[in-house]
JSON list of C-alpha atoms and ligand atoms in Angstrom, two decimals:
[
{"chain": "A", "resi": 1, "resn": "MET", "atom": "CA", "xyz": [35.09, -78.12, 58.09]},
{"chain": "A", "resi": 2, "resn": "LEU", "atom": "CA", "xyz": [31.51, -76.88, 58.17]},
{"chain": "A", "resi": 3, "resn": "LEU", "atom": "CA", "xyz": [30.06, -78.96, 55.35]},
{"chain": "A", "resi": 4, "resn": "ASN", "atom": "CA", "xyz": [31.28, -82.54, 55.17]},
{"chain": "A", "resi": 5, "resn": "SER", "atom": "CA", "xyz": [29.15, -84.04, 52.44]},
{"chain": "A", "resi": 6, "resn": "TYR", "atom": "CA", "xyz": [26.13, -83.65, 50.18]},
{"chain": "A", "resi": 7, "resn": "LYS", "atom": "CA", "xyz": [23.92, -86.00, 48.21]},
{"chain": "A", "resi": 8, "resn": "ILE", "atom": "CA", "xyz": [21.65, -85.26, 45.28]},
{"chain": "A", "resi": 9, "resn": "ALA", "atom": "CA", "xyz": [18.20, -86.13, 46.62]},
{"chain": "A", "resi": 10, "resn": "ARG", "atom": "CA", "xyz": [15.84, -84.98, 43.83]},
{"chain": "A", "resi": 11, "resn": "VAL", "atom": "CA", "xyz": [16.11, -84.03, 40.18]},
{"chain": "A", "resi": 12, "resn": "LEU", "atom": "CA", "xyz": [13.11, -82.14, 38.81]},
{"chain": "A", "resi": 13, "resn": "PRO", "atom": "CA", "xyz": [12.29, -80.19, 35.66]},
{"chain": "A", "resi": 14, "resn": "CYS", "atom": "CA", "xyz": [13.54, -76.63, 35.99]},
{"chain": "A", "resi": 15, "resn": "LEU", "atom": "CA", "xyz": [10.75, -74.16, 36.65]},
{"chain": "A", "resi": 16, "resn": "ALA", "atom": "CA", "xyz": [12.45, -71.44, 34.60]},
{"chain": "A", "resi": 17, "resn": "ASP", "atom": "CA", "xyz": [13.54, -73.54, 31.63]},
{"chain": "A", "resi": 18, "resn": "PRO", "atom": "CA", "xyz": [11.89, -76.89, 30.82]},
{"chain": "A", "resi": 19, "resn": "GLU", "atom": "CA", "xyz": [15.01, -78.06, 28.97]},
{"chain": "A", "resi": 20, "resn": "LYS", "atom": "CA", "xyz": [17.05, -77.82, 32.13]},
{"chain": "A", "resi": 21, "resn": "ILE", "atom": "CA", "xyz": [16.84, -79.44, 35.53]},
{"chain": "A", "resi": 22, "resn": "ARG", "atom": "CA", "xyz": [16.38, -78.34, 39.10]},
{"chain": "A", "resi": 23, "resn": "VAL", "atom": "CA", "xyz": [18.39, -80.23, 41.68]},
{"chain": "A", "resi": 24, "resn": "ILE", "atom": "CA", "xyz": [17.84, -80.54, 45.39]},
{"chain": "A", "resi": 25, "resn": "ALA", "atom": "CA", "xyz": [20.80, -81.79, 47.42]},
{"chain": "A", "resi": 26, "resn": "GLU", "atom": "CA", "xyz": [20.67, -82.92, 51.02]},
{"chain": "A", "resi": 27, "resn": "ILE", "atom": "CA", "xyz": [23.61, -81.79, 53.08]},
{"chain": "A", "resi": 28, "resn": "SER", "atom": "CA", "xyz": [25.21, -83.43, 56.09]},
{"chain": "A", "resi": 29, "resn": "ASP", "atom": "CA", "xyz": [25.53, -80.33, 58.29]},
{"chain": "A", "resi": 30, "resn": "GLU", "atom": "CA", "xyz": [23.77, -77.07, 59.11]},
{"chain": "A", "resi": 31, "resn": "ILE", "atom": "CA", "xyz": [25.49, -74.32, 57.12]},
{"chain": "A", "resi": 32, "resn": "HIS", "atom": "CA", "xyz": [23.58, -71.12, 57.93]},
{"chain": "A", "resi": 33, "resn": "GLU", "atom": "CA", "xyz": [26.44, -69.87, 60.13]},
{"chain": "A", "resi": 34, "resn": "VAL", "atom": "CA", "xyz": [28.47, -69.13, 56.99]},
{"chain": "A", "resi": 35, "resn": "PHE", "atom": "CA", "xyz": [25.74, -67.15, 55.19]},
{"chain": "A", "resi": 36, "resn": "PRO", "atom": "CA", "xyz": [26.75, -63.65, 56.43]},
{"chain": "A", "resi": 37, "resn": "TYR", "atom": "CA", "xyz": [30.36, -64.32, 55.40]},
{"chain": "A", "resi": 38, "resn": "LEU", "atom": "CA", "xyz": [29.39, -65.56, 51.93]},
{"chain": "A", "resi": 39, "resn": "ASN", "atom": "CA", "xyz": [27.09, -62.56, 51.68]},
{"chain": "A", "resi": 40, "resn": "ALA", "atom": "CA", "xyz": [30.13, -60.38, 52.38]},
{"chain": "A", "resi": 41, "resn": "ILE", "atom": "CA", "xyz": [32.48, -61.89, 49.82]},
{"chain": "A", "resi": 42, "resn": "LEU", "atom": "CA", "xyz": [30.14, -62.72, 46.94]},
{"chain": "A", "resi": 43, "resn": "LYS", "atom": "CA", "xyz": [28.42, -60.13, 44.79]},
{"chain": "A", "resi": 44, "resn": "GLY", "atom": "CA", "xyz": [24.69, -60.27, 44.15]},
{"chain": "A", "resi": 45, "resn": "CYS", "atom": "CA", "xyz": [23.58, -62.58, 46.96]},
{"chain": "A", "resi": 46, "resn": "ILE", "atom": "CA", "xyz": [20.14, -62.37, 48.50]},
{"chain": "A", "resi": 47, "resn": "PHE", "atom": "CA", "xyz": [20.28, -63.07, 52.22]},
{"chain": "A", "resi": 48, "resn": "ASN", "atom": "CA", "xyz": [16.89, -63.82, 53.74]},
{"chain": "A", "resi": 49, "resn": "HIS", "atom": "CA", "xyz": [17.27, -63.88, 57.52]},
{"chain": "A", "resi": 50, "resn": "PRO", "atom": "CA", "xyz": [13.76, -65.02, 58.49]},
{"chain": "A", "resi": 51, "resn": "ALA", "atom": "CA", "xyz": [13.86, -67.94, 56.04]},
{"chain": "A", "resi": 52, "resn": "LEU", "atom": "CA", "xyz": [17.57, -68.62, 56.70]},
{"chain": "A", "resi": 53, "resn": "THR", "atom": "CA", "xyz": [18.44, -68.79, 53.03]},
{"chain": "A", "resi": 54, "resn": "LEU", "atom": "CA", "xyz": [21.18, -67.34, 50.88]},
{"chain": "A", "resi": 55, "resn": "THR", "atom": "CA", "xyz": [20.63, -67.17, 47.13]},
{"chain": "A", "resi": 56, "resn": "ILE", "atom": "CA", "xyz": [23.71, -66.94, 44.92]},
{"chain": "A", "resi": 57, "resn": "LYS", "atom": "CA", "xyz": [23.39, -65.85, 41.29]},
{"chain": "A", "resi": 58, "resn": "LYS", "atom": "CA", "xyz": [26.16, -67.17, 39.02]},
{"chain": "A", "resi": 59, "resn": "ASP", "atom": "CA", "xyz": [26.31, -67.40, 35.22]},
{"chain": "A", "resi": 60, "resn": "GLY", "atom": "CA", "xyz": [22.54, -67.01, 34.94]},
{"chain": "A", "resi": 61, "resn": "LYS", "atom": "CA", "xyz": [21.91, -69.85, 37.42]},
{"chain": "A", "resi": 62, "resn": "LEU", "atom": "CA", "xyz": [20.46, -69.63, 40.89]},
{"chain": "A", "resi": 63, "resn": "PHE", "atom": "CA", "xyz": [21.83, -71.58, 43.85]},
{"chain": "A", "resi": 64, "resn": "THR", "atom": "CA", "xyz": [19.85, -71.31, 47.07]},
{"chain": "A", "resi": 65, "resn": "LEU", "atom": "CA", "xyz": [21.53, -72.44, 50.26]},
{"chain": "A", "resi": 66, "resn": "HIS", "atom": "CA", "xyz": [19.16, -73.46, 53.04]},
{"chain": "A", "resi": 67, "resn": "ALA", "atom": "CA", "xyz": [20.21, -74.51, 56.52]},
{"chain": "A", "resi": 68, "resn": "HIS", "atom": "CA", "xyz": [19.75, -78.20, 55.64]},
{"chain": "A", "resi": 69, "resn": "HIS", "atom": "CA", "xyz": [19.71, -78.43, 51.84]},
{"chain": "A", "resi": 70, "resn": "ILE", "atom": "CA", "xyz": [20.81, -76.72, 48.63]},
{"chain": "A", "resi": 71, "resn": "THR", "atom": "CA", "xyz": [18.67, -76.04, 45.56]},
{"chain": "A", "resi": 72, "resn": "LEU", "atom": "CA", "xyz": [20.20, -75.52, 42.11]},
{"chain": "A", "resi": 73, "resn": "ALA", "atom": "CA", "xyz": [18.13, -74.10, 39.23]},
{"chain": "A", "resi": 74, "resn": "LYS", "atom": "CA", "xyz": [18.73, -73.94, 35.44]},
{"chain": "A", "resi": 75, "resn": "ILE", "atom": "CA", "xyz": [21.18, -76.84, 35.46]},
{"chain": "A", "resi": 76, "resn": "GLU", "atom": "CA", "xyz": [22.15, -78.76, 32.29]},
{"chain": "A", "resi": 77, "resn": "ASP", "atom": "CA", "xyz": [22.51, -82.22, 33.80]},
{"chain": "A", "resi": 78, "resn": "GLU", "atom": "CA", "xyz": [23.55, -84.11, 36.93]},
{"chain": "A", "resi": 79, "resn": "LYS", "atom": "CA", "xyz": [27.22, -83.85, 35.95]},
{"chain": "A", "resi": 80, "resn": "GLU", "atom": "CA", "xyz": [26.99, -80.07, 36.05]},
{"chain": "A", "resi": 81, "resn": "ALA", "atom": "CA", "xyz": [25.08, -80.28, 39.35]},
{"chain": "A", "resi": 82, "resn": "GLU", "atom": "CA", "xyz": [27.89, -82.34, 40.86]},
{"chain": "A", "resi": 83, "resn": "GLU", "atom": "CA", "xyz": [30.48, -79.79, 39.70]},
{"chain": "A", "resi": 84, "resn": "ILE", "atom": "CA", "xyz": [28.50, -76.90, 41.20]},
{"chain": "A", "resi": 85, "resn": "LEU", "atom": "CA", "xyz": [27.94, -78.76, 44.47]},
{"chain": "A", "resi": 86, "resn": "ARG", "atom": "CA", "xyz": [31.66, -79.48, 44.72]},
{"chain": "A", "resi": 87, "resn": "TRP", "atom": "CA", "xyz": [32.39, -75.81, 44.09]},
{"chain": "A", "resi": 88, "resn": "LEU", "atom": "CA", "xyz": [29.82, -74.75, 46.69]},
{"chain": "A", "resi": 89, "resn": "LYS", "atom": "CA", "xyz": [31.18, -77.18, 49.28]},
{"chain": "A", "resi": 90, "resn": "ASP", "atom": "CA", "xyz": [34.73, -75.82, 48.82]},
{"chain": "A", "resi": 91, "resn": "LEU", "atom": "CA", "xyz": [33.45, -72.24, 48.88]},
{"chain": "A", "resi": 92, "resn": "ILE", "atom": "CA", "xyz": [31.46, -72.84, 52.07]},
{"chain": "A", "resi": 93, "resn": "ASN", "atom": "CA", "xyz": [34.34, -74.53, 53.86]},
{"chain": "A", "resi": 94, "resn": "GLU", "atom": "CA", "xyz": [37.02, -72.07, 52.73]},
{"chain": "A", "resi": 95, "resn": "THR", "atom": "CA", "xyz": [34.86, -69.10, 53.68]},
{"chain": "A", "resi": 96, "resn": "TYR", "atom": "CA", "xyz": [34.03, -70.64, 57.04]},
{"chain": "A", "resi": 97, "resn": "GLU", "atom": "CA", "xyz": [37.71, -71.29, 57.76]},
{"chain": "A", "resi": 98, "resn": "LYS", "atom": "CA", "xyz": [38.71, -67.68, 57.09]},
{"chain": "A", "resi": 99, "resn": "ARG", "atom": "CA", "xyz": [35.63, -66.12, 58.72]},
{"chain": "A", "resi": 100, "resn": "ASP", "atom": "CA", "xyz": [37.83, -64.32, 61.28]},
{"chain": "A", "resi": 101, "resn": "GLN", "atom": "CA", "xyz": [39.25, -62.24, 58.44]},
{"chain": "A", "resi": 102, "resn": "VAL", "atom": "CA", "xyz": [35.89, -61.33, 56.90]},
{"chain": "A", "resi": 103, "resn": "GLU", "atom": "CA", "xyz": [33.47, -58.66, 58.08]},
{"chain": "A", "resi": 104, "resn": "PRO", "atom": "CA", "xyz": [30.09, -60.44, 58.06]},
{"chain": "A", "resi": 105, "resn": "ASN", "atom": "CA", "xyz": [27.33, -58.80, 56.05]},
{"chain": "A", "resi": 106, "resn": "TYR", "atom": "CA", "xyz": [23.87, -59.23, 57.54]},
{"chain": "A", "resi": 107, "resn": "SER", "atom": "CA", "xyz": [22.05, -56.99, 55.06]},
{"chain": "A", "resi": 108, "resn": "MET", "atom": "CA", "xyz": [19.49, -58.49, 52.74]},
{"chain": "A", "resi": 109, "resn": "ALA", "atom": "CA", "xyz": [21.79, -57.03, 50.08]},
{"chain": "A", "resi": 110, "resn": "ALA", "atom": "CA", "xyz": [21.38, -57.46, 46.41]},
{"chain": "A", "resi": 111, "resn": "GLU", "atom": "CA", "xyz": [18.06, -55.72, 46.56]},
{"chain": "A", "resi": 112, "resn": "LEU", "atom": "CA", "xyz": [16.10, -56.96, 43.63]},
{"chain": "A", "resi": 113, "resn": "LYS", "atom": "CA", "xyz": [16.44, -54.60, 40.73]},
{"chain": "A", "resi": 114, "resn": "ALA", "atom": "CA", "xyz": [13.31, -53.38, 38.98]},
{"chain": "A", "resi": 115, "resn": "LEU", "atom": "CA", "xyz": [14.74, -54.63, 35.69]},
{"chain": "A", "resi": 116, "resn": "ASP", "atom": "CA", "xyz": [15.23, -58.16, 37.09]},
{"chain": "A", "resi": 117, "resn": "ILE", "atom": "CA", "xyz": [11.57, -58.19, 38.06]},
{"chain": "A", "resi": 118, "resn": "PHE", "atom": "CA", "xyz": [10.42, -56.60, 34.82]},
{"chain": "A", "resi": 119, "resn": "LYS", "atom": "CA", "xyz": [12.03, -59.40, 32.78]},
{"chain": "A", "resi": 120, "resn": "LEU", "atom": "CA", "xyz": [9.89, -61.95, 34.60]},
{"chain": "A", "resi": 121, "resn": "LEU", "atom": "CA", "xyz": [6.57, -60.09, 34.28]},
{"chain": "A", "resi": 122, "resn": "PRO", "atom": "CA", "xyz": [4.21, -60.84, 31.38]},
{"chain": "A", "resi": 123, "resn": "GLY", "atom": "CA", "xyz": [5.43, -57.73, 29.57]},
{"chain": "A", "resi": 124, "resn": "THR", "atom": "CA", "xyz": [2.09, -56.94, 27.93]},
{"chain": "A", "resi": 125, "resn": "ASN", "atom": "CA", "xyz": [1.59, -53.53, 29.59]},
{"chain": "A", "resi": 126, "resn": "CYS", "atom": "CA", "xyz": [-2.09, -54.43, 29.99]},
{"chain": "A", "resi": 127, "resn": "LYS", "atom": "CA", "xyz": [-2.54, -52.01, 32.93]},
{"chain": "A", "resi": 128, "resn": "ARG", "atom": "CA", "xyz": [-4.70, -54.44, 34.90]},
{"chain": "A", "resi": 129, "resn": "CYS", "atom": "CA", "xyz": [-2.52, -53.81, 37.94]},
{"chain": "A", "resi": 130, "resn": "GLY", "atom": "CA", "xyz": [-3.40, -50.12, 37.79]},
{"chain": "A", "resi": 131, "resn": "GLU", "atom": "CA", "xyz": [0.06, -49.14, 36.56]},
{"chain": "A", "resi": 132, "resn": "PRO", "atom": "CA", "xyz": [0.77, -47.71, 33.11]},
{"chain": "A", "resi": 133, "resn": "SER", "atom": "CA", "xyz": [3.29, -50.42, 32.23]},
{"chain": "A", "resi": 134, "resn": "CYS", "atom": "CA", "xyz": [5.00, -53.55, 33.50]},
{"chain": "A", "resi": 135, "resn": "LEU", "atom": "CA", "xyz": [8.16, -51.53, 34.14]},
{"chain": "A", "resi": 136, "resn": "ALA", "atom": "CA", "xyz": [6.23, -49.05, 36.28]},
{"chain": "A", "resi": 137, "resn": "PHE", "atom": "CA", "xyz": [4.79, -52.01, 38.19]},
{"chain": "A", "resi": 138, "resn": "ALA", "atom": "CA", "xyz": [8.28, -53.47, 38.70]},
{"chain": "A", "resi": 139, "resn": "VAL", "atom": "CA", "xyz": [9.57, -50.16, 40.07]},
{"chain": "A", "resi": 140, "resn": "LYS", "atom": "CA", "xyz": [6.68, -49.98, 42.55]},
{"chain": "A", "resi": 141, "resn": "LEU", "atom": "CA", "xyz": [7.13, -53.60, 43.53]},
{"chain": "A", "resi": 142, "resn": "VAL", "atom": "CA", "xyz": [10.83, -53.07, 44.32]},
{"chain": "A", "resi": 143, "resn": "GLY", "atom": "CA", "xyz": [9.81, -50.10, 46.45]},
{"chain": "A", "resi": 144, "resn": "ARG", "atom": "CA", "xyz": [7.24, -52.31, 48.20]},
{"chain": "A", "resi": 145, "resn": "ASP", "atom": "CA", "xyz": [4.47, -49.95, 47.12]},
{"chain": "A", "resi": 146, "resn": "ILE", "atom": "CA", "xyz": [2.47, -52.66, 45.39]},
{"chain": "A", "resi": 147, "resn": "GLU", "atom": "CA", "xyz": [2.09, -56.42, 45.82]},
{"chain": "A", "resi": 148, "resn": "ILE", "atom": "CA", "xyz": [2.91, -59.03, 43.22]},
{"chain": "A", "resi": 149, "resn": "THR", "atom": "CA", "xyz": [-0.65, -60.40, 43.42]},
{"chain": "A", "resi": 150, "resn": "LYS", "atom": "CA", "xyz": [-1.90, -57.21, 41.70]},
{"chain": "A", "resi": 151, "resn": "CYS", "atom": "CA", "xyz": [-0.51, -58.56, 38.44]},
{"chain": "A", "resi": 152, "resn": "ASP", "atom": "CA", "xyz": [-3.41, -60.89, 37.65]},
{"chain": "A", "resi": 153, "resn": "PRO", "atom": "CA", "xyz": [-2.05, -62.20, 34.34]},
{"chain": "A", "resi": 154, "resn": "LEU", "atom": "CA", "xyz": [1.11, -63.48, 36.03]},
{"chain": "A", "resi": 155, "resn": "PHE", "atom": "CA", "xyz": [-1.03, -65.97, 37.94]},
{"chain": "A", "resi": 156, "resn": "SER", "atom": "CA", "xyz": [-2.49, -67.52, 34.80]},
{"chain": "A", "resi": 157, "resn": "GLU", "atom": "CA", "xyz": [-1.15, -70.83, 33.47]},
{"chain": "A", "resi": 158, "resn": "LYS", "atom": "CA", "xyz": [0.49, -69.07, 30.54]},
{"chain": "A", "resi": 159, "resn": "TYR", "atom": "CA", "xyz": [3.05, -67.38, 32.77]},
{"chain": "A", "resi": 160, "resn": "GLN", "atom": "CA", "xyz": [3.65, -70.25, 35.18]},
{"chain": "A", "resi": 161, "resn": "GLU", "atom": "CA", "xyz": [7.36, -70.57, 34.44]},
{"chain": "A", "resi": 162, "resn": "LYS", "atom": "CA", "xyz": [8.10, -66.86, 34.80]},
{"chain": "A", "resi": 163, "resn": "ARG", "atom": "CA", "xyz": [5.91, -66.70, 37.90]},
{"chain": "A", "resi": 164, "resn": "ASN", "atom": "CA", "xyz": [7.74, -69.56, 39.61]},
{"chain": "A", "resi": 165, "resn": "VAL", "atom": "CA", "xyz": [11.11, -67.92, 39.13]},
{"chain": "A", "resi": 166, "resn": "LEU", "atom": "CA", "xyz": [9.88, -64.46, 40.09]},
{"chain": "A", "resi": 167, "resn": "LEU", "atom": "CA", "xyz": [8.11, -65.68, 43.24]},
{"chain": "A", "resi": 168, "resn": "GLU", "atom": "CA", "xyz": [11.18, -67.60, 44.28]},
{"chain": "A", "resi": 169, "resn": "LEU", "atom": "CA", "xyz": [13.36, -64.51, 43.85]},
{"chain": "A", "resi": 170, "resn": "LEU", "atom": "CA", "xyz": [10.90, -62.32, 45.73]},
{"chain": "A", "resi": 171, "resn": "HIS", "atom": "CA", "xyz": [10.58, -64.86, 48.51]},
{"chain": "A", "resi": 172, "resn": "ALA", "atom": "CA", "xyz": [14.36, -65.16, 48.83]},
{"chain": "A", "resi": 173, "resn": "ALA", "atom": "CA", "xyz": [14.58, -61.38, 49.09]},
{"chain": "A", "resi": 174, "resn": "GLY", "atom": "CA", "xyz": [12.06, -61.32, 51.93]},
{"chain": "A", "resi": 175, "resn": "PHE", "atom": "CA", "xyz": [9.01, -60.10, 49.98]},
{"chain": "A", "resi": 176, "resn": "GLU", "atom": "CA", "xyz": [5.53, -61.36, 50.82]},
{"chain": "A", "resi": 177, "resn": "VAL", "atom": "CA", "xyz": [4.41, -63.88, 48.21]},
{"chain": "A", "resi": 178, "resn": "PRO", "atom": "CA", "xyz": [1.41, -66.23, 48.17]},
{"chain": "A", "resi": 179, "resn": "SER", "atom": "CA", "xyz": [2.79, -69.38, 49.75]},
{"chain": "A", "resi": 180, "resn": "GLU", "atom": "CA", "xyz": [0.54, -71.70, 47.69]},
{"chain": "A", "resi": 181, "resn": "PHE", "atom": "CA", "xyz": [2.55, -70.75, 44.60]},
{"chain": "A", "resi": 182, "resn": "LEU", "atom": "CA", "xyz": [5.95, -71.47, 46.10]},
{"chain": "A", "resi": 183, "resn": "ASN", "atom": "CA", "xyz": [7.54, -74.67, 45.01]},
{"chain": "A", "resi": 184, "resn": "HIS", "atom": "CA", "xyz": [9.94, -75.58, 47.81]},
{"chain": "B", "resi": 1, "resn": "LIG", "atom": "S1", "xyz": [-1.02, -56.36, 35.28]},
{"chain": "B", "resi": 1, "resn": "LIG", "atom": "FE1", "xyz": [0.95, -57.37, 35.04]},
{"chain": "B", "resi": 1, "resn": "LIG", "atom": "S2", "xyz": [1.15, -57.63, 32.84]},
{"chain": "B", "resi": 1, "resn": "LIG", "atom": "FE2", "xyz": [-0.40, -56.08, 33.14]},
{"chain": "B", "resi": 1, "resn": "LIG", "atom": "S3", "xyz": [0.72, -54.11, 33.14]},
{"chain": "B", "resi": 1, "resn": "LIG", "atom": "FE3", "xyz": [0.55, -54.78, 35.25]},
{"chain": "B", "resi": 1, "resn": "LIG", "atom": "S4", "xyz": [2.48, -55.84, 35.57]},
{"chain": "B", "resi": 1, "resn": "LIG", "atom": "FE4", "xyz": [2.21, -55.75, 33.37]}
]
């Protein structure tokens, strides 16, 4: 067994949806060894090697596995968090046990899609970034031809919630983001 136990350590307001919660769970064991195997069997993961994180997207929620803790976002309540953590623990252990039968996937995978980014931009098409529209900006950002900091409005208080989610996604996918805005 790779992961023996977990414990909910912090419950915070969700950055993406104030009516939901964000949960940080401490885990008893280092789990990064299983990341390439989970990345191989699950669809839509973001595997960030340098940061040693694996982000799983499921039912509109984001679960980020770190070497020593797990973060859950957009969670209804602690009961749901417990259910997800139980599911993750089983998934981690089952995947680890059958790792000899799985071809590990070390790719960053699940490249962020321009549309995923677009949904989290202000959406005003103000052109302050030098692009004709937010969608054009998102396409360039995915191609790493422009930096997220060029979207000035995103860094205003008005877009704080969208920004937090977008920066977290970008960071998980290995993009450069201003560290002072990350909420880890
Ligand atoms: S600056 Fe931001 S909000 Fe304005 S068009 Fe560019 S991406 Fe959209």
